[in-house]
Tab-separated table of C-alpha atoms and ligand atoms in Angstrom:
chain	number	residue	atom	x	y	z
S	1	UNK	CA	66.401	-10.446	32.109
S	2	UNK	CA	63.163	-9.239	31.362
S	3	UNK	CA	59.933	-11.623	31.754
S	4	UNK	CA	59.454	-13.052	28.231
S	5	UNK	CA	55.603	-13.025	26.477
S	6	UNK	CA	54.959	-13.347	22.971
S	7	UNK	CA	52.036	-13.829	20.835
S	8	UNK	CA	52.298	-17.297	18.228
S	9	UNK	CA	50.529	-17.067	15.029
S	10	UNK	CA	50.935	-17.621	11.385
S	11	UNK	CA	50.713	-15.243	9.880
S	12	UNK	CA	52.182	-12.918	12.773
S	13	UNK	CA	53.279	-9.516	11.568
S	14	UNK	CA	49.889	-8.017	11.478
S	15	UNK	CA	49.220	-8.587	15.142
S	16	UNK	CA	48.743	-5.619	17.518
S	17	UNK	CA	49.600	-7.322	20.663
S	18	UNK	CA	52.939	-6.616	21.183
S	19	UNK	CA	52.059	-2.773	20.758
S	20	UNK	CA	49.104	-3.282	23.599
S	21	UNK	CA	50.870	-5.579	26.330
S	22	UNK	CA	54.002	-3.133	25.802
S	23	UNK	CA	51.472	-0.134	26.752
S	24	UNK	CA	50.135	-2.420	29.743
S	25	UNK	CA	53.285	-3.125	30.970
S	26	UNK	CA	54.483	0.806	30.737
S	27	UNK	CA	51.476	1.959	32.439
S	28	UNK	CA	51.552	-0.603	35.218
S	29	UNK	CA	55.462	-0.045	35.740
S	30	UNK	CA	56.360	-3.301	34.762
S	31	UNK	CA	59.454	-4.559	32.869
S	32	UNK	CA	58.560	-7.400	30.062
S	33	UNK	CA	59.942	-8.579	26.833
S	34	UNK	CA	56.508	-9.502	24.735
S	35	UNK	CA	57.307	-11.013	21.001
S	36	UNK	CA	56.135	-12.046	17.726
S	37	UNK	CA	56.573	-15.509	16.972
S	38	UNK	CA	55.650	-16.709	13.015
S	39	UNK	CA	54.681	-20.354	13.969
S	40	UNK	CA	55.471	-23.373	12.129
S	41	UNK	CA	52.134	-24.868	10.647
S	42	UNK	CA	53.585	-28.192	10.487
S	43	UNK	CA	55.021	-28.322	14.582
S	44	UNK	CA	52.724	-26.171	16.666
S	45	UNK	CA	53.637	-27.813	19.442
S	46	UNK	CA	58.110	-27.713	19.193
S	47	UNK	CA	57.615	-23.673	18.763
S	48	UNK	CA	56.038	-23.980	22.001
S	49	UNK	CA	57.851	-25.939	23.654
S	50	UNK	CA	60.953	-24.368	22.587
S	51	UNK	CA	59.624	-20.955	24.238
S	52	UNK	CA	58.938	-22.452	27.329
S	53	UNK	CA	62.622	-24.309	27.465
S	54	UNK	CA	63.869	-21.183	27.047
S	55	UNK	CA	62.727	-19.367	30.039
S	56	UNK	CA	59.362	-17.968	28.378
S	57	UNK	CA	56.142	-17.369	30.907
S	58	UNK	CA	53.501	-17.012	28.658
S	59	UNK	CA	52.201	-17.165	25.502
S	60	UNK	CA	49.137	-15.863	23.591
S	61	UNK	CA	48.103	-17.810	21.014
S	62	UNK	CA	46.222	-16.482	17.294
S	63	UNK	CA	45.380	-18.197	14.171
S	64	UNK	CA	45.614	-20.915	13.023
S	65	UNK	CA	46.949	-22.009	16.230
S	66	UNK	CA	44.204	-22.193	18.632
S	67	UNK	CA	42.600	-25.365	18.675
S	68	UNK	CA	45.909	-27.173	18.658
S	69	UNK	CA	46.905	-25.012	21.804
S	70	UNK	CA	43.939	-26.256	23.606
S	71	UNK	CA	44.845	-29.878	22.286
S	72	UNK	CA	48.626	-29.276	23.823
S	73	UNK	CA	48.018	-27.858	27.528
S	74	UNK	CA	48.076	-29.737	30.485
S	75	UNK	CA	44.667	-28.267	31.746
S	76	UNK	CA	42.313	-25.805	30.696
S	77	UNK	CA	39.956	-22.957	32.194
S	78	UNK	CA	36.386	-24.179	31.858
S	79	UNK	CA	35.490	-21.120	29.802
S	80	UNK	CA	38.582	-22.195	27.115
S	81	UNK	CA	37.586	-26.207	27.597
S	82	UNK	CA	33.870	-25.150	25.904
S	83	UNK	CA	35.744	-22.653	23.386
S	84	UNK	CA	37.901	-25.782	21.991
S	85	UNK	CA	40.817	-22.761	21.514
S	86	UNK	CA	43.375	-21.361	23.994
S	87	UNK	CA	44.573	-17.967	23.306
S	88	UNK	CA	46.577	-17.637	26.283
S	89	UNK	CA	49.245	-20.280	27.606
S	90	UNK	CA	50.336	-19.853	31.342
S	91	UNK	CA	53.353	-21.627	32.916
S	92	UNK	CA	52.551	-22.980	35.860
S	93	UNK	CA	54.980	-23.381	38.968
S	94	UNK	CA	55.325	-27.174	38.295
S	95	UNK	CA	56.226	-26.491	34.527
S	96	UNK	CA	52.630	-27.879	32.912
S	97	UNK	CA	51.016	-25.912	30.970
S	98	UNK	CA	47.844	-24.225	31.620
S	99	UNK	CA	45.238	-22.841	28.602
S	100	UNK	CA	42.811	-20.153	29.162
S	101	UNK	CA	40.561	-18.128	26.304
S	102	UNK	CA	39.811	-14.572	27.049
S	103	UNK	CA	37.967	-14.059	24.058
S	104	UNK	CA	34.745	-14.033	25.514
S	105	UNK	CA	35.691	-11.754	28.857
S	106	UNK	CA	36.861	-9.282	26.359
S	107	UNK	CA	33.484	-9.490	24.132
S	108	UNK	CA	31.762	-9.110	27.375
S	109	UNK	CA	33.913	-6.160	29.139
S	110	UNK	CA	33.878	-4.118	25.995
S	111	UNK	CA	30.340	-4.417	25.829
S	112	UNK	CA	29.539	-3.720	29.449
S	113	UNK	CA	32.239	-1.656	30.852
S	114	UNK	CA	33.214	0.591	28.083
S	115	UNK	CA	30.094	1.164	26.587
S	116	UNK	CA	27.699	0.645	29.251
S	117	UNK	CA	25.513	-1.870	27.679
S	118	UNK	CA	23.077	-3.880	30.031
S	119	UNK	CA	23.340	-7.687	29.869
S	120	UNK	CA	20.745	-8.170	32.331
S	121	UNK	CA	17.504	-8.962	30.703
S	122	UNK	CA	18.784	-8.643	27.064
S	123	UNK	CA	17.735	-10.684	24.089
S	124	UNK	CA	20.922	-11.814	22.445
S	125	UNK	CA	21.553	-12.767	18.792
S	126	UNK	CA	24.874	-14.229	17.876
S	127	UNK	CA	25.643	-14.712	14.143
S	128	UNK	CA	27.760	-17.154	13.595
S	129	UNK	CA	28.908	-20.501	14.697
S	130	UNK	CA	32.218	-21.173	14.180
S	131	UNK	CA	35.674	-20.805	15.930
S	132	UNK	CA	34.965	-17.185	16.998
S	133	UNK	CA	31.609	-17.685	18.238
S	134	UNK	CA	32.480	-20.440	19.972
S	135	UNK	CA	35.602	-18.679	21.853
S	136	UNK	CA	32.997	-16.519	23.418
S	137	UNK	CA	29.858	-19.113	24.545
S	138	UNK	CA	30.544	-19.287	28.019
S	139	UNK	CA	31.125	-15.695	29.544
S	140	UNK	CA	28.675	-14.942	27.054
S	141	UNK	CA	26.211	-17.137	28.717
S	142	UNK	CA	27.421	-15.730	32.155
S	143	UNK	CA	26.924	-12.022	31.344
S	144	UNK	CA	23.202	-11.378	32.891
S	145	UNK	CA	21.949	-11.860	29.613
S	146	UNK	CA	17.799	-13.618	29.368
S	147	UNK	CA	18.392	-15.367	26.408
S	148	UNK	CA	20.980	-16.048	23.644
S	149	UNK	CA	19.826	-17.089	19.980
S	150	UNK	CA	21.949	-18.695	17.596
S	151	UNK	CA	21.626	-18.161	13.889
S	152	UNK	CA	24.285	-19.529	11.468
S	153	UNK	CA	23.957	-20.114	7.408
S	154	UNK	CA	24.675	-24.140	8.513
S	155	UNK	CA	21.100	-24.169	10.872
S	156	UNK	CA	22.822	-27.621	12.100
S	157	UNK	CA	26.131	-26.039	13.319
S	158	UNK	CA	24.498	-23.151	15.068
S	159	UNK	CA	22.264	-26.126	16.858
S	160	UNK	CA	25.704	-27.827	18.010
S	161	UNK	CA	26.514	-24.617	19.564
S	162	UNK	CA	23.496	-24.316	21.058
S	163	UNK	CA	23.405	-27.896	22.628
S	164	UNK	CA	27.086	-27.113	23.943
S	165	UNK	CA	25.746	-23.686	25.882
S	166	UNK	CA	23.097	-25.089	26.860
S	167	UNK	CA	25.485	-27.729	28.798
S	168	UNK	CA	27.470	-25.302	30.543
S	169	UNK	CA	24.687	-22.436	31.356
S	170	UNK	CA	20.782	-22.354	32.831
S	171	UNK	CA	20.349	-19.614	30.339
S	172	UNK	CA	17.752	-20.710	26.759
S	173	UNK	CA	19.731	-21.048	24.275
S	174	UNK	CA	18.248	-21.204	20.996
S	175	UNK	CA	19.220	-22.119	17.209
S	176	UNK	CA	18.298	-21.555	14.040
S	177	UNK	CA	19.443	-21.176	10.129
S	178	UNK	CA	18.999	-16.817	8.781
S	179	UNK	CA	15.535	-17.632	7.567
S	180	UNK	CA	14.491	-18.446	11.323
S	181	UNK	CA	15.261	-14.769	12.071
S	182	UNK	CA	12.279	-13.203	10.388
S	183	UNK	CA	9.715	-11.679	12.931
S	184	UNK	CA	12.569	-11.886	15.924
S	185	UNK	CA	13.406	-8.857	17.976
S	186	UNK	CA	16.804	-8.395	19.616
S	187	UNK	CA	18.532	-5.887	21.966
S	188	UNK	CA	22.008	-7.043	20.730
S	189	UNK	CA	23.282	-8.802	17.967
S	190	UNK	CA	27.547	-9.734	17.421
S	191	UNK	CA	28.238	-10.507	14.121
S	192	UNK	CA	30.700	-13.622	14.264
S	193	UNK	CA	31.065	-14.780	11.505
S	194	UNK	CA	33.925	-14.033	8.616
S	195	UNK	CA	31.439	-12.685	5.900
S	196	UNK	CA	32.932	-9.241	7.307
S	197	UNK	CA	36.742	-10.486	6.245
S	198	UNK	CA	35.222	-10.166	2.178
S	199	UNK	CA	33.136	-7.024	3.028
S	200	UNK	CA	29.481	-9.364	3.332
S	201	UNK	CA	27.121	-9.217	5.943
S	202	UNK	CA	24.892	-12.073	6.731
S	203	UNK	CA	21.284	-12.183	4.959
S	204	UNK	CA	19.457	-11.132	7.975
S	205	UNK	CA	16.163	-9.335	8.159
S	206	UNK	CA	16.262	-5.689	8.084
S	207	UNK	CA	14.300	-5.293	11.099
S	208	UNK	CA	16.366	-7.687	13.817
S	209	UNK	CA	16.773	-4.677	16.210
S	210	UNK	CA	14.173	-4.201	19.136
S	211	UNK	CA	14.337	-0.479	19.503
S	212	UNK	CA	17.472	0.799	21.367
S	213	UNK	CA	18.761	-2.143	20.109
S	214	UNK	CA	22.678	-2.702	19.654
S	215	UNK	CA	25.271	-4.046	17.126
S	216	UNK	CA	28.587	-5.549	18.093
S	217	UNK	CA	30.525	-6.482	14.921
S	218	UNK	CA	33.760	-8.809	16.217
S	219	UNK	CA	35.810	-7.498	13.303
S	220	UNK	CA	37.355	-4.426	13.425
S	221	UNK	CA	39.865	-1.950	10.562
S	222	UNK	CA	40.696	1.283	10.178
S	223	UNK	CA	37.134	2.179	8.270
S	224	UNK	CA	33.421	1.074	9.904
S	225	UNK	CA	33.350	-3.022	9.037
S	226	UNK	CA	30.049	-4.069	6.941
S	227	UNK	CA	28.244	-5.086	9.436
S	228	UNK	CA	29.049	-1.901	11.456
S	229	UNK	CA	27.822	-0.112	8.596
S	230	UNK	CA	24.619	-2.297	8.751
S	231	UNK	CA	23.863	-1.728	12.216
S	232	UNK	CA	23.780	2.263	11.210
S	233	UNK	CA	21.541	1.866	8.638
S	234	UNK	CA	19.048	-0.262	10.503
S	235	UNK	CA	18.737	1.978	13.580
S	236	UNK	CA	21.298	0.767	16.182
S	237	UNK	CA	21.533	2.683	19.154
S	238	UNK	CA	25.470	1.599	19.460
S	239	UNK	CA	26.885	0.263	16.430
S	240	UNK	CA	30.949	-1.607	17.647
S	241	UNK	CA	33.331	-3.083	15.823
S	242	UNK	CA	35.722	-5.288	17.549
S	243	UNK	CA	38.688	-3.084	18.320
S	244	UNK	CA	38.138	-2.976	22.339
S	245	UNK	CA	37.432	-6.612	22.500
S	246	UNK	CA	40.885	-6.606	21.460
S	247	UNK	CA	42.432	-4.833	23.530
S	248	UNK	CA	40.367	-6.611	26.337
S	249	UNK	CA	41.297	-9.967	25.535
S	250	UNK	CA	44.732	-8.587	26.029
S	251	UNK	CA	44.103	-7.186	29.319
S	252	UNK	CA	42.751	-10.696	30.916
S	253	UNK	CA	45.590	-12.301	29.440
S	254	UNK	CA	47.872	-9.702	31.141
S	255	UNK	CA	46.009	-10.321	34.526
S	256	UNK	CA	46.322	-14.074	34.210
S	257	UNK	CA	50.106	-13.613	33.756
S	258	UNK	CA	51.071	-10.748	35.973
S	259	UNK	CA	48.166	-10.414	38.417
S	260	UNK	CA	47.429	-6.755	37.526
S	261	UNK	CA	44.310	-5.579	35.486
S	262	UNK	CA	45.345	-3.017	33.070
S	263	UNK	CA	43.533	0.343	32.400
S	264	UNK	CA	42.461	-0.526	28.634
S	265	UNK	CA	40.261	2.695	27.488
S	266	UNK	CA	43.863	4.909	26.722
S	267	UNK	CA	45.149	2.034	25.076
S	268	UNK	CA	42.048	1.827	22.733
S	269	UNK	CA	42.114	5.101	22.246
S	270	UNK	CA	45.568	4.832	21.185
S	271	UNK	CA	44.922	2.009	18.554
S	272	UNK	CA	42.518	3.536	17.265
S	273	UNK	CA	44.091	6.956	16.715
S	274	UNK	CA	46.467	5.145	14.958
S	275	UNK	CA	44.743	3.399	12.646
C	1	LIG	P1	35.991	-18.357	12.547
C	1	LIG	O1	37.127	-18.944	13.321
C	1	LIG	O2	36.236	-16.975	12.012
C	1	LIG	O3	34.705	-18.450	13.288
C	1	LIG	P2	35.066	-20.514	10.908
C	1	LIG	O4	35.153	-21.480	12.044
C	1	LIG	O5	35.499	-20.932	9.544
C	1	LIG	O6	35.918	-19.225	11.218
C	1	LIG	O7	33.567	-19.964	10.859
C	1	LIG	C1	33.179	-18.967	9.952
C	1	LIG	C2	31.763	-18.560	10.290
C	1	LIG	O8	31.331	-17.505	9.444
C	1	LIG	C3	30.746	-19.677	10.114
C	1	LIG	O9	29.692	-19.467	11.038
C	1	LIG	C4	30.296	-19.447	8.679
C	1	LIG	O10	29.048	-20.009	8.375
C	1	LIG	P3	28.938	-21.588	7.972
C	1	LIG	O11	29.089	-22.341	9.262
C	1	LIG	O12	27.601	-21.742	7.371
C	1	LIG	O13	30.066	-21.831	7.006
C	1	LIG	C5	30.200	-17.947	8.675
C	1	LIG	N1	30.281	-17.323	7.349
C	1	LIG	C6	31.371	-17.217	6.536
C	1	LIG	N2	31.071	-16.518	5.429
C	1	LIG	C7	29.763	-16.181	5.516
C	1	LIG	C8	28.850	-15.453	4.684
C	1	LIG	N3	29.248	-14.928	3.514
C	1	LIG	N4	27.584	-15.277	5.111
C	1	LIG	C9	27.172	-15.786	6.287
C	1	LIG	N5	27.984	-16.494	7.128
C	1	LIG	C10	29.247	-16.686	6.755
């Protein structure tokens, strides 16, 4: 019997992980069985259990489903206890269940190791302060970065963000509402919020980018996203949309089941080819 993985969301058929953990497991010569599970809204928790009684090893874990993952586990990752979501489930040897996020790794390694951006010394603007920017606060805070700035149309919930970082890092964190924004300079700015999901972009001044600056949009499709397409018309040096992140959320979840780091850049390439 193969090892069994699957991915638990609702809705579920869109998702591209079985296609990438299928390519990780071919290229490192492994043999697993990774599924699509549509989960029941009402009893999070039975589909989960019921995969786990039934010999499953891991699960990773997609919306709406990821705050009541981190809610269910037996312990959590630091980085996923300050992200209030799980995306990845482990099995441990004593049966409990462990929750990690790799949300923010992925962020980060895309960033870093594909593309070659420089944390170290950056000024860092995240839009957004919801679920998704959340997810990614601590490795965010962890990359090398000098200092992260919050903006969010709610001022007050990009503040609570701020207060949590600011709890788990040394690094300023600051917060503010769009309007803040006007006169500030930054080497990289990630769009997270979902203005992107009805083809908005945030009201932000036109001239956000220090020079050389960078965009990092953590949506992704088959044509540039809207902020993408705002990042090229206001001079970013690298304009990203979320694709690799992907894909490198995948590969840390991989690693935390199987122990082996996949190669990710041919399986990006792949994705994207295909879209
Ligand atoms: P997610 O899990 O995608 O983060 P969420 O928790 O509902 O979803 O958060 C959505 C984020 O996108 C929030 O930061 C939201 O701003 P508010 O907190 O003010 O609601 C932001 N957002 C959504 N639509 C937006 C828009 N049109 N312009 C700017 N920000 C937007």
């Amino acid at each position: 019997m193969p090892h069994r993985y699957a991915v638990i969301g609702n809705p579920i058929a869109h998702s591209q992980s079985p296609v990438i953990h299928a390519a990780f497991a071919e290229q490192c010569g492994e043999v697993i069985d990774y599924g699509r599970i549509l989960g029941d809204r009402h009893d999070f928790a039975a589909d989960v259990q019921r995969f786990f009684a039934q010999g499953g090893l891991g699960l990773n874990v997609t919306l709406p489903f990821k705050e009541q993952a981190w809610a269910l586990v037996d312990e959590r990752s630091e980085r996923a206890e300050v992200a209030g979501a799980v995306n990845t489930l482990i099995v441990l040897p004593d049966g409990r269940l462990r929750g990690d996020n790799t949300d923010g790794i992925g962020l980060v390694r895309d960033l870093a190791d594909n593309h070659g951006f420089t944390f170290a010394g950056a000024r860092v603007l995240l839009l957004g302060a919801g679920g998704a920017a959340r997810g990614v606060l601590v490795p965010l805070l962890g990359s090398g970065l000098r200092e992260l700035v919050i903006a969010n149309r709610t001022a007050e919930r990009a503040h609570t963000l701020a207060v949590l970082g600011s709890g788990s890092s040394t690094v300023p964190v600051a917060a503010c509402g769009f309007e803040g924004l006007i006169g500030e300079r930054f080497d990289l700015v990630i769009n997270a919020t979902s203005a992107g999901l009805s083809g908005a972009v945030p009201p932000i001044p036109a001239d956000l980018l220090a020079p050389g600056g960078w965009t990092y949009d953590m949506l992704y499709g088959a044509e540039p996203t809207a902020f993408c397409r705002w990042g090229q018309a206001h001079g970013a040096a690298r304009s990203l949309d979320g694709l690799g992140m992907l894909v490198e959320q995948a590969a840390e979840s991989f690693r935390l089941w199987r122990g082996v780091r996949p190669r990710t850049a041919e399986v990006i390439a792949m994705l994207r080819a295909a879209d």
